[in-house]
XYZ file of C-alpha atoms in Angstrom:
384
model
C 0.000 0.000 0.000
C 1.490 3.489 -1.018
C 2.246 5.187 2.456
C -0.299 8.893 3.047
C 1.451 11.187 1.893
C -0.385 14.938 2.980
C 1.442 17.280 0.607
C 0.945 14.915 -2.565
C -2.510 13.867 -1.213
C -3.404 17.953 -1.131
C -2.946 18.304 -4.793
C -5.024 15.241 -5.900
C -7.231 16.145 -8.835
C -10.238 15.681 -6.625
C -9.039 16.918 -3.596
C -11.934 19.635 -2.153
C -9.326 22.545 -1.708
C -9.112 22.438 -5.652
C -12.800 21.838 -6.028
C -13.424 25.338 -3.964
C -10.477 26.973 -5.998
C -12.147 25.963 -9.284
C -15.625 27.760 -7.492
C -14.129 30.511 -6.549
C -12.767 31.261 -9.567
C -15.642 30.405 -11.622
C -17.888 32.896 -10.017
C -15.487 35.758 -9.161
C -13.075 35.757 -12.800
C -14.505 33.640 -15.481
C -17.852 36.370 -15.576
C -15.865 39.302 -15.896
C -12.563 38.156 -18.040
C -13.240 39.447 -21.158
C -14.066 42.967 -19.128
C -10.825 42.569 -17.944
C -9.308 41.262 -21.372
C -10.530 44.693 -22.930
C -9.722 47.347 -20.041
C -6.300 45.397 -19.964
C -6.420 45.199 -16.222
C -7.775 43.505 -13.167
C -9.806 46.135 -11.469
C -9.821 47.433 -8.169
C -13.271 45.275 -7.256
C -11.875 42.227 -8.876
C -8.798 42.795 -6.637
C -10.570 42.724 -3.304
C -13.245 40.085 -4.870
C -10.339 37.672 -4.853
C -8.741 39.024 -1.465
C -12.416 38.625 0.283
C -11.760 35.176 -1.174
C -8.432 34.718 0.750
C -6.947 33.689 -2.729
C -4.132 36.318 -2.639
C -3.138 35.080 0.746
C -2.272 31.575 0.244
C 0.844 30.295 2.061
C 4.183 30.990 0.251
C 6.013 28.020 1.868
C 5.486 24.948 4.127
C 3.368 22.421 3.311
C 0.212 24.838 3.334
C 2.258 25.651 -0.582
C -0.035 22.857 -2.012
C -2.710 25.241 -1.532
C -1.220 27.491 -3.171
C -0.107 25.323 -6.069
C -3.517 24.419 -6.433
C -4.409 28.245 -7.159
C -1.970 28.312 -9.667
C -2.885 25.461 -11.269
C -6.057 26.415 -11.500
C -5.779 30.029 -12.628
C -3.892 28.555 -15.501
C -6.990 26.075 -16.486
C -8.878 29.634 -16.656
C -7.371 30.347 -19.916
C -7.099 33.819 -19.543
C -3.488 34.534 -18.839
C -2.787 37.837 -18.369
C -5.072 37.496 -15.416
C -3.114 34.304 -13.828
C -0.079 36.428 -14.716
C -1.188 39.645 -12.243
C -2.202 37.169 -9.894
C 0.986 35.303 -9.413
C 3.092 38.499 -9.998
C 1.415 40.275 -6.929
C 0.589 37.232 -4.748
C 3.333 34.900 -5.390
C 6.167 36.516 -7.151
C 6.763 39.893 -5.388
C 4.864 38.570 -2.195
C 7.718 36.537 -1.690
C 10.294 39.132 -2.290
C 8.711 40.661 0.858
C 7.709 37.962 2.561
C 11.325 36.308 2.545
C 13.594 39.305 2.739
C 11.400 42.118 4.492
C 12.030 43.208 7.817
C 9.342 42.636 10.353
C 7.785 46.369 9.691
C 7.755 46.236 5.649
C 5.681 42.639 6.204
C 3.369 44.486 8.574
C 2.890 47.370 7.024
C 2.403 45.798 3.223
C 2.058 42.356 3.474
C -1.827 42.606 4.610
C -2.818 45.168 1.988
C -1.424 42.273 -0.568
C -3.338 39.558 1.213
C -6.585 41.576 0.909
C -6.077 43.012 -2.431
C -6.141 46.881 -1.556
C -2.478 47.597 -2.540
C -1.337 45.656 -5.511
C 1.992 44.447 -5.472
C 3.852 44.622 -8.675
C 7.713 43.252 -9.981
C 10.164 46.083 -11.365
C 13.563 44.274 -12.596
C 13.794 44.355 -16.283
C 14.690 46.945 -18.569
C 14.615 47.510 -22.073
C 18.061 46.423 -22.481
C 17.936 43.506 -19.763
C 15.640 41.362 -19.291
C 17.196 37.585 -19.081
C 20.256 39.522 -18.516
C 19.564 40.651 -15.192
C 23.338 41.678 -14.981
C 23.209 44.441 -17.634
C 20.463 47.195 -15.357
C 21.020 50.417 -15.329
C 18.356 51.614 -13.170
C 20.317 53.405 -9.842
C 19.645 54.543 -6.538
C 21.773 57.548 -5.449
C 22.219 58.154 -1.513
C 20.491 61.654 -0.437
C 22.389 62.246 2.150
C 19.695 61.350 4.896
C 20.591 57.445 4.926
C 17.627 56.770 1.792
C 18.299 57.105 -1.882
C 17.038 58.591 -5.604
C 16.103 56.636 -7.441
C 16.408 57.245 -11.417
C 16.216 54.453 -13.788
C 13.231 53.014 -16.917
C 11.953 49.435 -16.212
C 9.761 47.271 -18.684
C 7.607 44.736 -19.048
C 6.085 45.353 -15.135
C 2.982 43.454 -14.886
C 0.525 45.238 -12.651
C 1.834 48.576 -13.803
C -0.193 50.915 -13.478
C -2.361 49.657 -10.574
C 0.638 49.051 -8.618
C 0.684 50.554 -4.910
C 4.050 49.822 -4.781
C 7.038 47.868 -6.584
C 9.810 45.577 -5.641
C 12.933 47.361 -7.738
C 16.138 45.633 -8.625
C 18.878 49.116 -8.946
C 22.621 49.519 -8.483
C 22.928 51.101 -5.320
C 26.039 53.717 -5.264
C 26.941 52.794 -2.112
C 28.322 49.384 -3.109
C 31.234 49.629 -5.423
C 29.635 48.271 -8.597
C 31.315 46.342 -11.803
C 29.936 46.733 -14.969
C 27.456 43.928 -16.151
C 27.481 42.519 -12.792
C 25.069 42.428 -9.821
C 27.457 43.122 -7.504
C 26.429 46.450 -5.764
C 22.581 46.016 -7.227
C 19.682 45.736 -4.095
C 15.921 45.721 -4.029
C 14.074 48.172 -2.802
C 10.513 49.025 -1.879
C 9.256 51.865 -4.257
C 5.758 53.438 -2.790
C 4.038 53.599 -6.871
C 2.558 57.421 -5.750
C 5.582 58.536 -4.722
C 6.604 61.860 -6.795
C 8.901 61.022 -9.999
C 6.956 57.659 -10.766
C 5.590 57.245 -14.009
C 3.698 54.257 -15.395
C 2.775 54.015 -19.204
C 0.615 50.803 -20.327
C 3.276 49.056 -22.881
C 0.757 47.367 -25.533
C 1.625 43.687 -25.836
C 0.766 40.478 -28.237
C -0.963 38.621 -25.166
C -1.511 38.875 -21.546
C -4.039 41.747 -22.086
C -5.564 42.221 -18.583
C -1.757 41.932 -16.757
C -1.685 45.735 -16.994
C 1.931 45.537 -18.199
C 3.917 48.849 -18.593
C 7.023 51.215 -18.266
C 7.829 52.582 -15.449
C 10.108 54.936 -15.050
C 11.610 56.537 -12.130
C 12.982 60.358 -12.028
C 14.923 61.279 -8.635
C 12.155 59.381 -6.817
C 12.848 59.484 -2.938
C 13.493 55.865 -1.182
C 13.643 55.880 2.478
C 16.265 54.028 4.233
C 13.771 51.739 6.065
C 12.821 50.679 2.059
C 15.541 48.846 1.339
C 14.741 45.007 0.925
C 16.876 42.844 2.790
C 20.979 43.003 2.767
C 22.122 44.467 -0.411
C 25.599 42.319 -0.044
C 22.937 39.097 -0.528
C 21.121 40.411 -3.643
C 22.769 37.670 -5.758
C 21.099 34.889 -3.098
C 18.217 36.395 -3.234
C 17.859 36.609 -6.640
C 18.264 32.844 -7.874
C 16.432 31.949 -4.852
C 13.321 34.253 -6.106
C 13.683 33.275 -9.896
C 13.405 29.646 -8.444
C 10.212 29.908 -6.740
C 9.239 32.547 -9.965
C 9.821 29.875 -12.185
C 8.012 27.349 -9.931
C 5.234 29.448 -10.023
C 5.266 30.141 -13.944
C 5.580 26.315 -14.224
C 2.360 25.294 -12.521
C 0.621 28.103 -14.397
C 1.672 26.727 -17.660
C 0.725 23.594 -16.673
C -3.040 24.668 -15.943
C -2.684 26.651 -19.344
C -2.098 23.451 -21.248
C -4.740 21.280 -19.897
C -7.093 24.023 -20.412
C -5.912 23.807 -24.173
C -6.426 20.397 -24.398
C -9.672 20.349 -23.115
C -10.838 23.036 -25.824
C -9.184 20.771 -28.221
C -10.247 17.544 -27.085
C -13.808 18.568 -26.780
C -13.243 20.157 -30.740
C -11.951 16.794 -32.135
C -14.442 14.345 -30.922
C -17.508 16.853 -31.613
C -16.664 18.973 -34.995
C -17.430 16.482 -37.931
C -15.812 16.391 -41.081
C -16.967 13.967 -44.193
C -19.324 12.701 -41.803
C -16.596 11.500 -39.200
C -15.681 13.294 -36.341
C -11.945 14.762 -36.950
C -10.842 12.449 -34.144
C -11.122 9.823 -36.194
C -8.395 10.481 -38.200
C -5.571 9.171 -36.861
C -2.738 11.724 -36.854
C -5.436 14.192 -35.221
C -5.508 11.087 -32.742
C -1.792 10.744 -31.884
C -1.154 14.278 -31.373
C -3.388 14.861 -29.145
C -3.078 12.068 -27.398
C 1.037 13.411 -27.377
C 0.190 16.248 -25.577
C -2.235 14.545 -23.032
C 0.356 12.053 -22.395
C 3.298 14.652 -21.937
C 0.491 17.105 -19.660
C 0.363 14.201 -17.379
C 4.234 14.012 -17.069
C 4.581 17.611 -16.792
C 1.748 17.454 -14.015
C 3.508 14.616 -12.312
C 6.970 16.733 -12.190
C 4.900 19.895 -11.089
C 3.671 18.358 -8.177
C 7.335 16.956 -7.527
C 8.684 20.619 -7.562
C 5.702 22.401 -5.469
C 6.642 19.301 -2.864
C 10.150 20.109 -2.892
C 9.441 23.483 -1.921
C 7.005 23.479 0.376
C 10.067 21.113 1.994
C 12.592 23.750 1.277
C 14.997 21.890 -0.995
C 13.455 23.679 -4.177
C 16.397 23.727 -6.455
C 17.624 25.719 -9.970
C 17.411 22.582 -12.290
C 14.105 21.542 -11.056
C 12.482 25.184 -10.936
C 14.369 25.333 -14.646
C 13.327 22.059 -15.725
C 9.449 22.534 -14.860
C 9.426 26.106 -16.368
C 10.754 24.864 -19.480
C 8.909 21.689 -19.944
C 5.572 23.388 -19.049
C 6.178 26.771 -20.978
C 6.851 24.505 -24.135
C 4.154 21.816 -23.735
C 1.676 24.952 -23.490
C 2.730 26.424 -26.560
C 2.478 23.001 -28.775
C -1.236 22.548 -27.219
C -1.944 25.873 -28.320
C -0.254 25.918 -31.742
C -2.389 22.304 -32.142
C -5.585 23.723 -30.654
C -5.257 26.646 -33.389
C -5.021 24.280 -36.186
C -7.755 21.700 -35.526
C -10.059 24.571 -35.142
C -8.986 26.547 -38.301
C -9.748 29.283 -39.613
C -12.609 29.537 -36.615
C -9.726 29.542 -34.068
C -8.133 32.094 -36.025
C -10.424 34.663 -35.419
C -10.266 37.517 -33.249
C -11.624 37.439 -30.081
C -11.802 33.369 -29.944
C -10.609 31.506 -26.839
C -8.057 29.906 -29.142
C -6.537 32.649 -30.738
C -6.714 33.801 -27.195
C -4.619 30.771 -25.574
C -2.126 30.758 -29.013
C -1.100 34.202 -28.653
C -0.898 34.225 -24.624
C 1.168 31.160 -24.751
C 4.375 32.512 -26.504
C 4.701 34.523 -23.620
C 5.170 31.856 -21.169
C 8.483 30.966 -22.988
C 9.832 34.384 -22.653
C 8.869 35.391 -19.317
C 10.565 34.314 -15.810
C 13.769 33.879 -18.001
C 13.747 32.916 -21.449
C 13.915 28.766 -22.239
C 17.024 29.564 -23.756
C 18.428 30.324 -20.686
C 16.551 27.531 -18.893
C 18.339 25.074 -21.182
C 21.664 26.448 -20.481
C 20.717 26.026 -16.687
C 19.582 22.648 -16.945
C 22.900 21.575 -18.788
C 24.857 23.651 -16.310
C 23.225 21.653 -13.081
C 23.408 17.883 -14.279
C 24.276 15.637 -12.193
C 26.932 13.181 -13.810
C 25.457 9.345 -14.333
């Protein structure tokens, strides 16, 4: 008999945490996501709809994380992913930026507001010159004299943009001798979004439409001292532990983002027709999508591994890297197969599967390109 095993039991396919997820997320996103989809944000009532919900205060860590691997899971099977995207961002990604590194007053003071979805929490580290290349910011804080900083510096790509109360910044701190192209001197700090100098323009993209992604740019914007995240000498650790648990998070999304692709186009094969046979019954339409069901329960299976690992805290870089890449990929061939059995009917705008195709791309790009995944992967076998 296979000994109980709580954290794996928790994310069971029928275990009642995900049935209430899938609920809660029927009635309180599915309604309104094309609203969203058009006004290219989650708005302020859908925020606090989904903190009244206790869905953007799910445990970050422990074995209470199969809860919130659940979530993400299931805001992937949504099919809407610009909205799983400003979820995770505020209530995963930069949540754990301050959960993990934030002094007992900066979790007070913010942590709450994130948890009840009346200050949205938003990620600020890429530029338009580095984005996988984390190494190559220019974006710097400059000491004021009074023990905080000015901040000046143009970020891109910020999901939650212009909603944001405040952001978690990657800059080069001057106080810190620096080296070109390196993080050495770079820190995070805690950027209040109405603080004078801040300026958020929405940044029109292929996908994602309700993530709210923008600029931001930052002119001489003051940073108090008690904003700085953590110990800027440990910027490095915190950053490839971060992008670990980022990628973690991107991975389980992707994975709910290809079933829900392959239940649009398993439902499409066995029920659209063609010469009086469904299309099913043509064999190559057969094995490929029985491919992708076959590699969505393998990339399920390893999902479950890596949410287990971490809510055990021995999450590592090729497993984060490995689940990322897999899922990311195996979400982008459902989609690119979903458009194609449907035609020319998928192909039109405003159709859930031009929808999924075009939001899909992005999950290779995102939380470090697969390029780089593959590179890390290589980099962190383990000889035979």
């Amino acid at each position: 008999m296979t000994p109980f095993d709580p954290v794996l039991d928790a994310l069971d396919a029928h275990h009642p945490v995900r049935a209430r997820v899938r609920a809660a997320l029927a009635e309180l996103v599915l309604p309104h996501a094309d609203e969203w989809e058009r006004a290219r944000r989650i708005p302020e009532q859908g925020w606090r709809a989904l903190g009244d919900a206790g869905l953007l205060g799910m445990p970050l860590s422990g074995d209470g994380f199969t809860d919130s691997a659940i979530l993400l899971e299931e805001l992937g099977r949504t099919g809407y992913a610009g909205i799983r995207a400003g979820v995770a961002v505020h209530a995963f990604m930069a949540a754990h930026y301050l959960d993990r590194f934030g002094t007992p007053e900066q979790r007070a003071e913010l942590l709450a507001d994130v948890r009840a979805g009346t200050r949205v929490a938003a990620l600020a580290l890429s530029e338009p010159d580095a984005g996988t290349d984390l190494a190559a910011i220019t974006t710097r804080a400059e000491p004021d004299g009074s023990g905080g900083y000015r901040l000046t510096g143009h970020k891109a790509h910020v999901a939650n943009g212009s909603q944001a109360g405040f952001y978690v910044c990657l800059a080069r701190l001057r106080t810190v001798a620096a080296r070109p192209r390196s993080l050495a001197g770079c820190g995070f700090l805690l950027v209040d979004a109405d603080a004078p100098g801040v300026r958020a323009t929405p940044e029109p993209m292929l996908g994602w439409h309700s993530a709210d992604v923008c600029e931001v740019t930052f002119d001489a914007v003051p940073v108090p001292a008690d904003r700085v995240l953590g110990n800027p000498a440990r910027t490095l650790t915190y950053l490839v532990e971060s992008l670990d648990f980022e990628r973690l998070a991107a991975g389980l999304l992707a994975a709910g983002g290809a079933a829900h692709c392959l239940d649009l186009l398993d439902g499409f094969v066995r029920g659209h027709h063609v010469g009086g046979a469904p299309l099913s019954a043509n064999q190559v339409v057969r094995h490929t999508t029985a491919d992708l069901a076959a590699e969505l329960d393998l990339v399920r299976s390893y999902a479950h591994l890596a949410a287990l690992r971490h809510a055990r805290g021995r999450l590592d870089t090729r497993t984060a890297s490995t689940l990322k890449l897999r899922a990311t990929e195996l979400a982008a061939n459902a989609a690119r197969a979903c458009l194609q059995y449907h035609g020319a009917r998928g192909y039109r705008e405003g159709s859930a599967v031009a929808r999924v195709h075009r939001d899909a791309a992005a999950g290779t790009i995102t939380a470090g390109a697969n390029e780089l995944l593959r590179d890390l992967v290589f980099d962190t076998a383990a000889p035979s």
